[in-house]
Amino acid sequence: LKICRVLLNQHGGGNGVAGALRMMSTSPHAGGVKNTTKKNSLEDSLKYQDYFGLQRLFTVKDLFDARVHLGHKATALEPKMTEFIYGTRFGQSIIDLNQTTVLLRQALNFAAHIAYRNGIILFVCRQPQLVHMVDRAATECKEYSHTKAWKTDVFTAPNLTFGQEIRLPDLVIMVHTKENNQYGDHRAIIDAAKVGIPTIGIVDTDCNPNLITYPVPGNDDSIVSTKLYLNLFVKTINIAKQQRALDNSS
């Protein structure tokens, strides 16, 4: 949450995160993860727009090839998603990939800063066709996943659920924000908002982006698009952890 406040407020302006990112310097690791001549403090890492060199992880064409732009039928459009729609084609909503690119890079940057600070990241998903991919992605970046039926007490009453004091996650990542095959939003979104846990969520054209800290407009049903999202999150988290190790050893 401190990182959220810094990105939103430290660099001023009414442009929010986008304005803050534009005002910050570029990455000191232009060639990827590198060792530095002196130890970078946690505060110093926030001075750079792309401290971890994540801008090169994907392009708009990568998103297009992964069918990220394909939304649901125009008749199923959630009004709150209208600003992210480029247009319609044969009755299908088409997502504006220029906006997706900006928002996805912001989300990846935030996830990297969480991982860099030893934060706990929890992947949440209930879609049967995606859960195995989500579990594997969490394992590949040595983080956590929850792909079973959600219980609201996990976040709102953890002491009762686990019988002891526990540390809640510092970030929740959702590649699909719907609850299983039901049409309602996943309850973890509401519970995370209640207890102040930041969230990153892929929001399709039939989703509500309002309670998600970093909503990323994109196709949430395609296997190929989900693979792209998960690969990006895994790469981002691992890059941040590698950079932390290098900075701590310098």
Coordinates of C-alpha atoms in Angstrom, one line a residue:
L1 CA 0.0 0.0 0.0
K2 CA 2.9 2.3 0.7
I3 CA 4.1 1.7 -2.9
C4 CA 0.6 2.6 -4.1
R5 CA 0.7 5.9 -2.2
V6 CA 4.2 6.7 -3.5
L7 CA 3.3 6.0 -7.1
L8 CA 0.1 8.0 -6.8
N9 CA 1.2 10.9 -4.7
Q10 CA 4.9 11.3 -4.4
H11 CA 5.4 12.7 -7.9
G12 CA 2.2 14.8 -7.7
G13 CA -0.2 15.8 -10.4
G14 CA -3.8 14.8 -11.2
N15 CA -2.6 12.2 -13.8
G16 CA -2.3 9.5 -11.1
V17 CA 0.1 6.6 -11.7
A18 CA 0.6 7.5 -15.4
G19 CA 1.6 11.0 -14.5
A20 CA 4.0 9.8 -11.7
L21 CA 5.6 7.2 -14.1
R22 CA 6.2 9.9 -16.7
M23 CA 7.9 12.1 -14.2
M24 CA 10.3 9.4 -13.0
S25 CA 13.6 8.6 -14.5
T26 CA 14.1 5.6 -16.9
S27 CA 15.4 2.3 -15.9
P28 CA 19.0 2.0 -14.6
H29 CA 19.0 -1.6 -16.0
A30 CA 18.4 -0.9 -19.7
G31 CA 20.0 -4.2 -20.6
G32 CA 18.0 -6.3 -18.1
V33 CA 18.9 -7.3 -14.6
K34 CA 22.4 -6.0 -13.8
N35 CA 24.5 -5.5 -10.7
T36 CA 25.0 -1.9 -9.7
T37 CA 28.0 -0.1 -8.4
K38 CA 26.3 0.6 -5.1
K39 CA 23.4 -0.7 -3.1
N40 CA 20.1 0.7 -4.2
S41 CA 17.7 1.4 -1.3
L42 CA 14.1 0.6 -1.6
E43 CA 13.3 4.3 -1.9
D44 CA 15.8 4.7 -4.7
S45 CA 14.0 2.0 -6.8
L46 CA 10.8 4.2 -6.8
K47 CA 12.7 7.0 -8.5
Y48 CA 12.8 5.1 -11.8
Q49 CA 10.0 4.6 -14.3
D50 CA 11.1 1.1 -15.1
Y51 CA 13.6 0.1 -12.5
F52 CA 13.4 -3.6 -13.5
G53 CA 13.5 -3.2 -17.3
L54 CA 10.0 -4.6 -17.8
Q55 CA 9.0 -2.4 -20.8
R56 CA 10.6 -4.9 -23.2
L57 CA 8.7 -7.9 -22.0
F58 CA 5.9 -7.5 -24.5
T59 CA 4.6 -5.4 -27.4
V60 CA 1.2 -4.5 -28.7
K61 CA 1.7 -7.1 -31.4
D62 CA 2.2 -9.8 -28.7
L63 CA -1.1 -8.8 -27.2
F64 CA -2.8 -8.9 -30.6
D65 CA -1.3 -12.3 -31.5
A66 CA -2.6 -13.7 -28.1
R67 CA -6.1 -12.4 -28.9
V68 CA -6.1 -10.1 -25.9
H69 CA -8.3 -7.6 -27.9
L70 CA -11.2 -10.0 -28.3
G71 CA -14.0 -9.2 -25.9
H72 CA -17.5 -10.6 -25.4
K73 CA -20.6 -9.8 -27.5
A74 CA -21.4 -6.1 -27.5
T75 CA -24.7 -6.9 -25.9
A76 CA -22.9 -8.2 -22.8
L77 CA -20.8 -5.1 -22.4
E78 CA -20.4 -3.9 -18.8
P79 CA -21.0 -0.1 -18.9
K80 CA -18.0 0.5 -16.7
M81 CA -15.8 -1.0 -19.4
T82 CA -16.9 1.3 -22.1
E83 CA -13.8 3.5 -21.9
F84 CA -11.6 0.6 -22.7
I85 CA -13.4 -0.4 -25.9
Y86 CA -11.9 0.4 -29.3
G87 CA -15.1 -0.5 -31.2
T88 CA -17.1 -3.5 -32.3
R89 CA -16.7 -6.0 -35.1
F90 CA -19.4 -8.4 -36.2
G91 CA -21.2 -7.8 -32.9
Q92 CA -18.1 -8.4 -30.7
S93 CA -16.5 -5.8 -28.5
I94 CA -12.9 -5.0 -29.4
I95 CA -10.6 -3.9 -26.6
D96 CA -8.2 -1.0 -27.1
L97 CA -4.8 -2.6 -26.9
N98 CA -3.0 0.7 -26.5
Q99 CA -4.8 1.2 -23.1
T100 CA -4.1 -2.5 -22.2
T101 CA -0.4 -2.0 -22.9
V102 CA -0.2 1.0 -20.5
L103 CA -2.2 -0.6 -17.8
L104 CA -0.5 -4.0 -18.0
R105 CA 2.9 -2.4 -17.7
Q106 CA 1.8 -0.4 -14.7
A107 CA 0.4 -3.6 -13.1
L108 CA 3.7 -5.5 -13.8
N109 CA 5.7 -2.7 -12.4
F110 CA 3.7 -2.8 -9.2
A111 CA 4.0 -6.5 -8.9
A112 CA 7.8 -6.2 -9.4
H113 CA 8.1 -3.7 -6.6
I114 CA 6.1 -6.0 -4.3
A115 CA 8.3 -9.0 -5.1
Y116 CA 11.4 -6.8 -4.7
R117 CA 10.3 -6.0 -1.1
N118 CA 9.8 -9.6 -0.2
G119 CA 6.1 -9.3 -0.5
I120 CA 3.7 -12.3 -0.6
I121 CA 1.9 -12.6 -3.9
L122 CA -1.2 -14.8 -4.2
F123 CA -2.7 -15.9 -7.5
V124 CA -6.4 -16.5 -7.3
C125 CA -8.6 -18.3 -9.9
R126 CA -11.6 -20.6 -10.0
Q127 CA -12.1 -21.2 -13.7
P128 CA -11.7 -25.0 -14.3
Q129 CA -9.8 -24.6 -17.6
L130 CA -7.3 -22.2 -16.0
V131 CA -6.5 -23.4 -12.5
H132 CA -3.7 -25.8 -13.5
M133 CA -2.0 -23.0 -15.3
V134 CA -2.3 -20.6 -12.4
D135 CA -1.0 -23.2 -9.9
R136 CA 2.0 -23.9 -12.1
A137 CA 2.7 -20.2 -12.6
A138 CA 2.7 -19.6 -8.8
T139 CA 5.2 -22.5 -8.4
E140 CA 7.5 -21.2 -11.1
C141 CA 7.9 -17.8 -9.3
K142 CA 7.9 -19.4 -5.8
E143 CA 4.7 -17.7 -4.8
Y144 CA 1.3 -18.9 -3.8
S145 CA -2.1 -19.8 -5.4
H146 CA -5.6 -20.4 -4.3
T147 CA -7.7 -22.2 -6.9
K148 CA -10.3 -23.9 -4.7
A149 CA -13.7 -22.6 -3.5
W150 CA -13.2 -19.2 -1.8
K151 CA -14.1 -18.6 1.8
T152 CA -14.5 -15.0 2.7
D153 CA -13.0 -15.6 6.2
V154 CA -9.6 -16.3 4.6
F155 CA -9.1 -12.5 4.4
T156 CA -11.7 -11.0 6.7
A157 CA -11.2 -13.4 9.7
P158 CA -7.8 -15.2 9.2
N159 CA -7.3 -15.9 12.9
L160 CA -10.5 -17.9 13.0
T161 CA -9.8 -19.7 9.8
F162 CA -6.2 -20.7 10.5
G163 CA -6.3 -20.7 14.3
Q164 CA -3.3 -18.4 14.7
E165 CA -1.8 -15.1 13.5
I166 CA -0.9 -15.2 9.9
R167 CA 0.5 -12.7 7.3
L168 CA -2.0 -11.9 4.6
P169 CA -0.7 -11.5 1.0
D170 CA 0.7 -8.2 -0.1
L171 CA -0.8 -8.5 -3.6
V172 CA -3.6 -10.6 -5.2
I173 CA -3.3 -11.4 -8.9
M174 CA -6.4 -12.7 -10.8
V175 CA -6.3 -13.6 -14.5
H176 CA -10.1 -14.2 -14.4
T177 CA -12.3 -12.1 -12.1
K178 CA -15.4 -14.2 -12.3
E179 CA -16.4 -16.9 -9.8
N180 CA -16.2 -20.4 -11.5
N181 CA -18.9 -20.7 -14.1
Q182 CA -21.2 -18.3 -12.3
Y183 CA -21.6 -14.8 -13.7
G184 CA -20.8 -12.9 -10.4
D185 CA -17.5 -11.3 -9.5
H186 CA -15.1 -13.4 -7.5
R187 CA -15.6 -12.8 -3.8
A188 CA -11.8 -12.4 -3.3
I189 CA -12.0 -9.0 -5.0
I190 CA -14.4 -7.6 -2.4
D191 CA -12.6 -9.2 0.5
A192 CA -9.2 -7.9 -0.6
A193 CA -10.7 -4.4 -0.9
K194 CA -12.2 -4.6 2.6
V195 CA -8.8 -5.4 4.2
G196 CA -6.7 -3.1 1.9
I197 CA -4.9 -5.8 -0.1
P198 CA -4.0 -4.4 -3.6
T199 CA -5.3 -6.4 -6.6
I200 CA -4.3 -6.9 -10.2
G201 CA -7.1 -8.3 -12.4
I202 CA -7.6 -9.1 -16.0
V203 CA -11.0 -7.6 -16.8
D204 CA -12.9 -8.7 -19.9
T205 CA -15.7 -6.6 -21.5
D206 CA -18.3 -8.1 -19.2
C207 CA -16.4 -7.4 -15.9
N208 CA -16.6 -4.7 -13.3
P209 CA -13.1 -3.0 -13.0
N210 CA -14.1 -0.7 -10.1
L211 CA -12.8 -2.5 -7.0
I212 CA -9.6 -3.7 -8.6
T213 CA -6.5 -1.7 -7.8
Y214 CA -4.8 -2.4 -11.2
P215 CA -7.5 -3.4 -13.7
V216 CA -6.1 -4.7 -17.1
P217 CA -8.6 -4.8 -19.9
G218 CA -8.2 -8.0 -21.9
N219 CA -9.6 -11.3 -23.0
D220 CA -9.9 -13.6 -19.9
D221 CA -11.3 -16.7 -21.6
S222 CA -8.7 -17.7 -24.2
I223 CA -6.0 -20.1 -23.1
V224 CA -3.4 -18.4 -25.3
S225 CA -4.1 -15.0 -23.7
T226 CA -4.0 -16.4 -20.2
K227 CA -0.7 -18.1 -20.9
L228 CA 0.6 -14.7 -22.0
Y229 CA -0.5 -13.0 -18.8
L230 CA 0.9 -15.7 -16.5
N231 CA 4.2 -15.8 -18.3
L232 CA 4.5 -12.0 -17.9
F233 CA 3.7 -12.2 -14.2
V234 CA 6.2 -15.1 -13.7
K235 CA 9.0 -13.3 -15.6
T236 CA 8.3 -10.0 -13.7
I237 CA 8.4 -11.6 -10.3
N238 CA 11.5 -13.5 -11.0
I239 CA 13.3 -10.5 -12.4
A240 CA 12.5 -8.5 -9.3
K241 CA 13.7 -11.2 -7.0
Q242 CA 16.9 -11.5 -9.0
Q243 CA 17.4 -7.8 -8.9
R244 CA 16.9 -7.8 -5.1
A245 CA 19.6 -10.4 -4.7
L246 CA 22.0 -8.4 -6.8
D247 CA 21.3 -5.2 -5.0
N248 CA 21.6 -6.8 -1.6
S249 CA 25.0 -8.3 -2.5
S250 CA 26.5 -5.1 -3.9

